[in-house]
């Protein structure tokens, strides 16, 4: 039981860098999606729907958690959706591998 608790504490401690990277990932793609949609809105001024930055952050957060709704993306933002989903899989896979390989030997050593 002591080994398992030590392993879980090491994993939580080592995940802080990936949590920071996740927040940066969400914020960066939210900004790019917001700017893309603002540009589209300026070009097609007939739409009165209001986009605000909080909506984009929530949408990226839901995408980060696995809500793969591609209906929310227009034809010009679907490329951003594909880029986000591909990079998200790489980041999360890297996080799992790094956490398992890096933290599993350390509680055994102590």
PDB file of C-alpha atoms in Angstrom, residues 11 14-15 18 21 88-104:
ATOM      1  CA  UNK A  11       2.688  11.009 -10.560  1.00  0.00           C
ATOM      2  CA  UNK A  14       5.298  15.127 -12.086  1.00  0.00           C
ATOM      3  CA  UNK A  15       2.049  16.020 -13.845  1.00  0.00           C
ATOM      4  CA  UNK A  18       1.750  18.734 -18.245  1.00  0.00           C
ATOM      5  CA  UNK A  21       1.168  22.740 -20.864  1.00  0.00           C
ATOM      6  CA  UNK A  88      -3.945  16.805 -28.523  1.00  0.00           C
ATOM      7  CA  UNK A  89      -3.472  13.082 -29.100  1.00  0.00           C
ATOM      8  CA  UNK A  90       0.296  13.513 -29.271  1.00  0.00           C
ATOM      9  CA  UNK A  91       0.423  15.585 -26.090  1.00  0.00           C
ATOM     10  CA  UNK A  92      -1.749  13.217 -24.079  1.00  0.00           C
ATOM     11  CA  UNK A  93       0.112  10.136 -25.298  1.00  0.00           C
ATOM     12  CA  UNK A  94       3.400  11.787 -24.410  1.00  0.00           C
ATOM     13  CA  UNK A  95       2.038  12.622 -20.958  1.00  0.00           C
ATOM     14  CA  UNK A  96       1.005   9.020 -20.279  1.00  0.00           C
ATOM     15  CA  UNK A  97       4.332   7.603 -21.428  1.00  0.00           C
ATOM     16  CA  UNK A  98       6.376  10.153 -19.501  1.00  0.00           C
ATOM     17  CA  UNK A  99       4.401   9.709 -16.289  1.00  0.00           C
ATOM     18  CA  UNK A 100       4.595   5.938 -16.388  1.00  0.00           C
ATOM     19  CA  UNK A 101       8.249   5.661 -17.389  1.00  0.00           C
ATOM     20  CA  UNK A 102       9.602   8.480 -15.274  1.00  0.00           C
ATOM     21  CA  UNK A 103       7.749   7.969 -12.009  1.00  0.00           C
ATOM     22  CA  UNK A 104       7.486   4.193 -11.690  1.00  0.00           C
TER      23      UNK A 104
END
